[in-house]
Coordinates of C-alpha atoms in Angstrom, one line a residue:
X1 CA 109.6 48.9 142.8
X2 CA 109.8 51.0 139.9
X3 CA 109.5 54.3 141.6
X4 CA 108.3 56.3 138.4
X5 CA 106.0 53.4 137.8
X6 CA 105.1 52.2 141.9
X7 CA 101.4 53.2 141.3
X8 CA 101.0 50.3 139.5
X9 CA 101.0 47.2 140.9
X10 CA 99.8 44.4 139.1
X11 CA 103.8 43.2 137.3
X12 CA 102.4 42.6 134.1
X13 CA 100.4 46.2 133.6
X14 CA 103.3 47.8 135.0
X15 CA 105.7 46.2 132.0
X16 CA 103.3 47.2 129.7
X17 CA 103.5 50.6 131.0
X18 CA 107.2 50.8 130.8
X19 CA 107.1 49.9 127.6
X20 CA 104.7 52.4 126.4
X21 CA 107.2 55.2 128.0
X22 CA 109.5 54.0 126.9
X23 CA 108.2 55.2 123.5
X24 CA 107.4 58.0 124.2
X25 CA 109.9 59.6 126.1
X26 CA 113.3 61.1 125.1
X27 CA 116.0 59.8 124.9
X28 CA 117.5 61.2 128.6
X29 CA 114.0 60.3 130.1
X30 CA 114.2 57.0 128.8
X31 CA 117.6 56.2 130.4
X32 CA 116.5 57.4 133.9
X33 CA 113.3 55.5 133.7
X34 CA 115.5 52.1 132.8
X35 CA 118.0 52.6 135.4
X36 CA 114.9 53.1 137.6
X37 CA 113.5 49.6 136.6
X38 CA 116.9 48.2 137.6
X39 CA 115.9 47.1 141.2
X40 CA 112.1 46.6 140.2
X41 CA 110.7 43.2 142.3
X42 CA 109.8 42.0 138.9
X43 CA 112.7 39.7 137.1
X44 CA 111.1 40.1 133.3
X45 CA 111.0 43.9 134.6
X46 CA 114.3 44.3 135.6
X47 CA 115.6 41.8 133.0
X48 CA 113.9 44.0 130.2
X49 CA 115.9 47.0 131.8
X50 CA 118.8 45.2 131.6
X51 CA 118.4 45.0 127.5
X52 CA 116.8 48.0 126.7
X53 CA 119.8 49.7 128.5
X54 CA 122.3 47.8 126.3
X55 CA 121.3 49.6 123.2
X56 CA 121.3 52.8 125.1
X57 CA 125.0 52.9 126.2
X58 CA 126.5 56.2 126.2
X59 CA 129.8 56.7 128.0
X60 CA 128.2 57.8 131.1
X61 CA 125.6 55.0 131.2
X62 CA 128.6 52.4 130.9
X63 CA 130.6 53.8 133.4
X64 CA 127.4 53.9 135.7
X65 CA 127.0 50.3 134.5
X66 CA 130.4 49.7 135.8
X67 CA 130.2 50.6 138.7
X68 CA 126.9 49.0 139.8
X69 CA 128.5 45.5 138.6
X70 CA 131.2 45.6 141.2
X71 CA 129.1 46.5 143.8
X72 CA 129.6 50.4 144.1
X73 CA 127.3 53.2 144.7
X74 CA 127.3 55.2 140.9
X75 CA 129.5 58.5 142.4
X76 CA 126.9 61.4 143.1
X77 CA 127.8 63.9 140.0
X78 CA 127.5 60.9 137.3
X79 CA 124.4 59.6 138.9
X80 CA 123.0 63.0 139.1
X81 CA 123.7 63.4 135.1
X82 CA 121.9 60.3 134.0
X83 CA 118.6 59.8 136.2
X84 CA 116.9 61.0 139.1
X85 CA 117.3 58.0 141.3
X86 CA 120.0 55.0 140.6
X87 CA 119.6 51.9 143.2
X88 CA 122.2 50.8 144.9
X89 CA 124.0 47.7 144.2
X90 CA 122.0 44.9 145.7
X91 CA 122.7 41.2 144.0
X92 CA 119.5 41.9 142.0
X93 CA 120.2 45.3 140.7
X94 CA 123.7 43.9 139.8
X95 CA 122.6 40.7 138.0
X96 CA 120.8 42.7 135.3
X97 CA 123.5 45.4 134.8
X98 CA 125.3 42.3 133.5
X99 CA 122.3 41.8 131.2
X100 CA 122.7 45.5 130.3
X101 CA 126.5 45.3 129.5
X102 CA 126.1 42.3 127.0
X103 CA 125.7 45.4 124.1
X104 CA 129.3 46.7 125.7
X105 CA 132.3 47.4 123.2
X106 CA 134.7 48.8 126.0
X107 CA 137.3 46.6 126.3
X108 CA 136.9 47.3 130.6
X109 CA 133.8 46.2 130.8
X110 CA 134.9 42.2 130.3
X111 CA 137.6 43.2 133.3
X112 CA 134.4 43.9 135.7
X113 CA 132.7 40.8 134.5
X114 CA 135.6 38.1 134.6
X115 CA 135.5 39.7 138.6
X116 CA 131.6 39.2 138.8
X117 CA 131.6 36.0 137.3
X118 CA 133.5 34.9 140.5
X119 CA 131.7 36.6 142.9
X120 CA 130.4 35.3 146.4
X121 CA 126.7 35.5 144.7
X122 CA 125.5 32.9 142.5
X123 CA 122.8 34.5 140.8
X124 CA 125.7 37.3 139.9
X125 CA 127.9 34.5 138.6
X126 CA 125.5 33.2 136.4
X127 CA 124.5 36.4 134.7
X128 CA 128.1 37.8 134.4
X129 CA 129.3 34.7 132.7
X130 CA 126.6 34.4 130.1
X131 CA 127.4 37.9 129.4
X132 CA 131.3 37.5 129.2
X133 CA 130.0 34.7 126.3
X134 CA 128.0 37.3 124.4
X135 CA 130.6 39.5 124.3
X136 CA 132.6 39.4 121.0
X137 CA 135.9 41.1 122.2
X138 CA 136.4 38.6 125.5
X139 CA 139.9 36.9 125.5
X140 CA 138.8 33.7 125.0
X141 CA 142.0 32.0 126.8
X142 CA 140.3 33.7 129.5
X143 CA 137.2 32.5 129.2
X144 CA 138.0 29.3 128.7
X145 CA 139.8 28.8 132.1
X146 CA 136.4 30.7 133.7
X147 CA 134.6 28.3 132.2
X148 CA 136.6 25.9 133.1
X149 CA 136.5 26.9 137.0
X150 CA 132.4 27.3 136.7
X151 CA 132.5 23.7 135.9
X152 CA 133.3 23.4 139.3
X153 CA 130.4 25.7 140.9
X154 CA 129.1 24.5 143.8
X155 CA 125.6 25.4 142.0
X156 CA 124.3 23.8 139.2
X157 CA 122.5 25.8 137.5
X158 CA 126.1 27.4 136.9
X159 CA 127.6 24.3 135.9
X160 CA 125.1 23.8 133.2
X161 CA 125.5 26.8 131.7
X162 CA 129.2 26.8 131.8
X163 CA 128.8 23.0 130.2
X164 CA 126.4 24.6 127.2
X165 CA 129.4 27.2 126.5
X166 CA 132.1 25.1 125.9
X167 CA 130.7 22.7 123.9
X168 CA 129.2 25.3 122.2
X169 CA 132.2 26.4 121.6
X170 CA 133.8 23.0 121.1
X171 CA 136.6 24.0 123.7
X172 CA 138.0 20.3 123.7
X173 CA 140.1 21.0 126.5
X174 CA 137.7 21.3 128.9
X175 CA 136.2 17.8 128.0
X176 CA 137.4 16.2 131.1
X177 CA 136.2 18.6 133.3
X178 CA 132.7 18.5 131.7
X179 CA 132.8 14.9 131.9
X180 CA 133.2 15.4 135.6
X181 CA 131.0 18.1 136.2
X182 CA 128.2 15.5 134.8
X183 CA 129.6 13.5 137.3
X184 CA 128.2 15.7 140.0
X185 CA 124.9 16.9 139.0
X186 CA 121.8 15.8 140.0
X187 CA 119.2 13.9 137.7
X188 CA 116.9 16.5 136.7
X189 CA 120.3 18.0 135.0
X190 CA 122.0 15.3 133.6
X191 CA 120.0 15.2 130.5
X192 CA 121.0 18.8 129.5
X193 CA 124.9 17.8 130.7
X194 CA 124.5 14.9 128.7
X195 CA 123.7 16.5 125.7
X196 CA 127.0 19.0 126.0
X197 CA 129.2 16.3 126.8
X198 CA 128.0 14.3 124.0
X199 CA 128.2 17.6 121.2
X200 CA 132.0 18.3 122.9
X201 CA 133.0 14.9 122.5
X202 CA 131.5 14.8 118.7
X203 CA 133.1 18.2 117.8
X204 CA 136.5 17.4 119.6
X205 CA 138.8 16.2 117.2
X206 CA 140.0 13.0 118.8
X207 CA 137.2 13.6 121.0
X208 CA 135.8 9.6 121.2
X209 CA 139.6 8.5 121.9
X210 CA 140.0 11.0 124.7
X211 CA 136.9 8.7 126.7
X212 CA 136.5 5.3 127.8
X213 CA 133.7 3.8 125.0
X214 CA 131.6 2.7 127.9
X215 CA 131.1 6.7 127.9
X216 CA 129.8 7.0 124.4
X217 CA 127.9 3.9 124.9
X218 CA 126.3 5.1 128.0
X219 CA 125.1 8.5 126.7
X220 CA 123.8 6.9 123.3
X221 CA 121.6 4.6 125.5
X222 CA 120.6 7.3 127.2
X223 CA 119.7 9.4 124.3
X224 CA 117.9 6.5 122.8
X225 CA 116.4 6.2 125.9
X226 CA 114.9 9.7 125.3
X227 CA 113.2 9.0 122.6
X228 CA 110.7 7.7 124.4
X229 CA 109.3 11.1 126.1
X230 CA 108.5 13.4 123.9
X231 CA 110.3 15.9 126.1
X232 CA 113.5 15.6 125.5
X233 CA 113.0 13.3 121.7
X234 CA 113.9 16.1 120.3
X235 CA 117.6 16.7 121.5
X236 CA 118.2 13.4 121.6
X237 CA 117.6 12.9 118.2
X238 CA 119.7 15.4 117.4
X239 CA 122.8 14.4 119.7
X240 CA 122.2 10.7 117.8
X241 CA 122.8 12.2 114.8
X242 CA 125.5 14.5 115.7
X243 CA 127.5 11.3 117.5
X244 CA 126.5 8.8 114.3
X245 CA 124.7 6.2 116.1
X246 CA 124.2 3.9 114.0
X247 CA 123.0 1.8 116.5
X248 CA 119.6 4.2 117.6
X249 CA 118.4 3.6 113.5
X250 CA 116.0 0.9 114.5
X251 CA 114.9 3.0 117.3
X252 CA 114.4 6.4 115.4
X253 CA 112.6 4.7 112.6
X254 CA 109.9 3.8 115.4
X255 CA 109.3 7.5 116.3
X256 CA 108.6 8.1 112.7
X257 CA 105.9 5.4 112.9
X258 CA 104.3 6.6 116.1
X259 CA 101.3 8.0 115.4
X260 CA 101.1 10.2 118.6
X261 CA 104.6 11.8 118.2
X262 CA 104.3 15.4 117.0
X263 CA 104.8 15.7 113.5
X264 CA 107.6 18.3 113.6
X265 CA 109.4 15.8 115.8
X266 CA 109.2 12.7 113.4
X267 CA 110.6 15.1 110.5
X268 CA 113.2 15.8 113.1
X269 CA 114.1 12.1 113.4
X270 CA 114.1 11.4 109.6
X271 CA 116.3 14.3 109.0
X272 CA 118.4 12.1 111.6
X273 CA 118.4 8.9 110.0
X274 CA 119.6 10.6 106.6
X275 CA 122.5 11.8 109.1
X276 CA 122.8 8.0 109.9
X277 CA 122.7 6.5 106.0
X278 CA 119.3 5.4 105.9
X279 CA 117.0 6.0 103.2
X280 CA 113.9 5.8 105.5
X281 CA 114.6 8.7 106.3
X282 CA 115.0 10.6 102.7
X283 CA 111.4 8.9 102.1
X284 CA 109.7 10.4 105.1
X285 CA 111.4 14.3 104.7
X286 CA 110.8 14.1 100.5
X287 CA 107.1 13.2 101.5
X288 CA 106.9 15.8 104.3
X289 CA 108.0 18.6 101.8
X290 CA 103.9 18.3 100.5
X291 CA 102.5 17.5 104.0
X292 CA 98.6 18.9 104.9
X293 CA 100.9 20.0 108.0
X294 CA 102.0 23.5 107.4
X295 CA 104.7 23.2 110.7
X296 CA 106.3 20.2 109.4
X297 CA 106.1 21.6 105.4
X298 CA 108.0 24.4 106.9
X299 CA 110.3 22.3 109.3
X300 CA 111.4 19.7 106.3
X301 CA 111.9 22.3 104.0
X302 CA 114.7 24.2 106.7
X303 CA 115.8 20.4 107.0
X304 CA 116.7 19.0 103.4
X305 CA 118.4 22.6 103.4
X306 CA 120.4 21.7 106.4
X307 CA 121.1 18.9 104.7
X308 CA 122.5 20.2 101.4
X309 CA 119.9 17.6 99.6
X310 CA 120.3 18.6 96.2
X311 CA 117.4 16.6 94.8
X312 CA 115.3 19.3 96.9
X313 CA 117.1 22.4 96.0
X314 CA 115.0 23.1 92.9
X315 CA 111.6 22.6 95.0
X316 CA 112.7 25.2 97.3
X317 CA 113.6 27.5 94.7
X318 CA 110.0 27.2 93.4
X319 CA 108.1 27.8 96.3
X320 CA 110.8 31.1 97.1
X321 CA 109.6 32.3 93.8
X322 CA 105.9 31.9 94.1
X323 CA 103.0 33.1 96.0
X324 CA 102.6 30.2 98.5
X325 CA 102.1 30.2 102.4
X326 CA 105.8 29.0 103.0
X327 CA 107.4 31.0 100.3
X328 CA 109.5 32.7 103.5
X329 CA 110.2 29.7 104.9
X330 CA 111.9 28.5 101.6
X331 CA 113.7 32.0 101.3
X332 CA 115.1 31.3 104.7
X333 CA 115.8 27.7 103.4
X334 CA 118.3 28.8 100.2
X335 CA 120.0 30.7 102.6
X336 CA 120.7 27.9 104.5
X337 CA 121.4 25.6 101.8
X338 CA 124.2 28.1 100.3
X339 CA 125.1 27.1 97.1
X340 CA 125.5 29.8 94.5
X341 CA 122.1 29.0 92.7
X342 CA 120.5 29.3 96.1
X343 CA 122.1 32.5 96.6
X344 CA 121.5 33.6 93.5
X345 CA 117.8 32.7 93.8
X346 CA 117.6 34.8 96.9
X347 CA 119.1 37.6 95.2
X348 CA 116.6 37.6 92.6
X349 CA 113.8 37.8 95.4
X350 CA 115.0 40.6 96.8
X351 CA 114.9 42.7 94.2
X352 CA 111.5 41.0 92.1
X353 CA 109.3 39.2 94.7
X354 CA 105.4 39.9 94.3
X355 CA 105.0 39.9 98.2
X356 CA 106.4 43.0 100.5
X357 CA 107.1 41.0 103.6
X358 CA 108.7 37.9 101.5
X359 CA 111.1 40.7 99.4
X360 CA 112.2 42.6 102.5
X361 CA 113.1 39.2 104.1
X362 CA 115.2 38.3 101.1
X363 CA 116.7 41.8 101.1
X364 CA 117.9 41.9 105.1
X365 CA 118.7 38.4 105.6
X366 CA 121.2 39.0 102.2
X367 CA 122.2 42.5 103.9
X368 CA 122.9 40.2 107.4
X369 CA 124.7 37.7 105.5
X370 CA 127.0 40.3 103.9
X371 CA 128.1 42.2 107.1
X372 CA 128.8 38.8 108.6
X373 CA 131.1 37.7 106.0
X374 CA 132.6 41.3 106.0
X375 CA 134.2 41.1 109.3
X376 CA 134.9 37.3 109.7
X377 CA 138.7 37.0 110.8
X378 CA 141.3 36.5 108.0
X379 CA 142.3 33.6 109.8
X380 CA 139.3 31.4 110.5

């Protein structure tokens, strides 16, 4: 338990309350009261800790951080500096430091999580690898052959998320070893393997010759499959599109007449089907642009951006520019779409929109878009 906070029991009263200190306090209380919340019995608690300490790390908090990650006692004096009471390392109070260290610049701090990513305790494993893939400085020949090792974790939860990574990623090298590690899992997880194998092999150049066909075949019947619950229609439409097959068009044109799909998940199947070359599907997003439904409106409009559909382009430049509902969404749209007109466009909102909220999108998203661009490597 929390121990400035114990008097509290009920979980969710006692988050609110951290919260609320944490808003008040200064900047010294704050960290004590975080690092205090490490080893509360309440995940969300401990997992909020965990990120409200990533935006708080000083030199002392990191090295603290360090040390609680390999399983150490934080030495007395540095303890002593930053908070009243630090808990000791238990797997809990460990598995959220990782969380913590995911806002880390130190170059040391990926060497203590490359160690707790192969730790004896899953839970630790889990949370020090997704951190390691958060991190912007990790060596990623290092990570890959971590990754490539978690494949291989005797839990699965593990093995899913080291699948996600790579073909996130699109590490093709690891495509036989996710290949296998779908393989091992169990049915409630082969779905989500499914889909990672699927995006690796579609990203992978020379992916498709590096499997058997009955592979591809396989997964695109299952993903066709899928379309059937309205669970999982989503993704699969998505990894249809993403593999180009050609052979689920008849299928996915029958979610866009089902009448009990969601709407946001048959605009999700015709932007598929204009991924596959059919002009159903141009039909159903152009008439979804003007739908009564403002969540599809919105979703179609992010869509035929996706899409670079020029015919659209000057629709979305008239709703950025005017006073209606989804005049955000349409911002968030151009930027997606681009091109220099759609650029431009936003540029012009930023400085001139009638609507507060709808300029000071414009303006941050364009400030976002700059900084990323600034430090992209010279190389990519």
């Amino acid at each position: 338990m929390t121990r400035q906070l114990s008097h509290i029991l009920n979980s969710e009263a006692r988050m609110a309350e951290l919260d609320h200190q944490l808003s008040v306090r200064t900047a010294p209380e704050a960290v004590a009261l975080l690092f205090d919340a490490l080893d509360d019995p309440y995940p969300p608690i401990r997992r909020y800790a965990g990120e409200a300490l990533s935006t708080r790390l000083s030199e002392a908090v990191l090295r603290a951080l360090h040390h609680l990650v390999q399983g150490e006692a934080v030495p007395q004096a540095l303890a002593e500096s930053l908070a009243p009471h630090i808990p000791e390392p238990s797997s809990a109070v460990r598995s959220a430091t990782c969380v913590a260290l995911q806002g880390s610049t130190a170059p040391e701090t990926a060497a203590v999580l490359f160690e707790a990513a192969r730790a004896d305790d899953a839970d630790l494993r889990y949370h020090a690898l997704v951190a390691l893939n958060a991190l912007d400085f990790t060596d990623e020949h290092a990570l890959v052959t971590l990754v490539g090792e978690r494949l291989k974790d005797a839990d699965m939860e593990i093995v899913v998320i080291a699948a996600q990574i790579a073909a996130a990623r699109g590490w093709g090298e690891l495509l036989e070893a996710l290949e296998a590690a779908r393989g091992r899992v169990g049915a409630e997880l082969r779905f989500t393997l499914s889909l990672a194998l699927a995006e690796l092999i579609a990203h992978t150049p020379g992916g498709r010759e590096r499997v058997d066909k009955s592979l591809v075949d396989e997964l695109i019947a299952e993903f066709i499959g899928a379309l059937e619950d309205e669970r999982t229609l989503d993704a699969a439409t998505r990894a249809l599109a993403f593999m180009g097959a050609t052979q689920a068009i008849d299928a996915l044109v029958k979610v866009l007449d089902r009448w009990f799909s969601h709407p946001i998940l048959r605009v999700g199947a015709a932007a598929a089907l204009v991924e596959l070359g059919n002009a159903r599907g141009k039909a159903y997003l152009a008439d979804a642009l003007t739908s009564r439904r403002k969540d599809a409106r919105g979703y179609a409009m992010r869509l035929v951006a996706h899409l670079r559909l020029e015919e659209h382009l000057p629709y979305l430049i008239e709703v950025a520019l005017s006073d209606d509902y989804h005049a955000d969404t349409a911002v968030l749209a151009l930027l997606d779409f681009g091109s220099e007109q759609a650029l431009a466009t936003v540029a012009e909102i930023a400085q001139n929109h009638p609507h507060d909220d709808v300029r000071e999108l414009a303006q941050l998203r364009l400030a976002a878009r700059g900084s990323h661009e600034s430090v992209k490597n010279p190389c990519d």
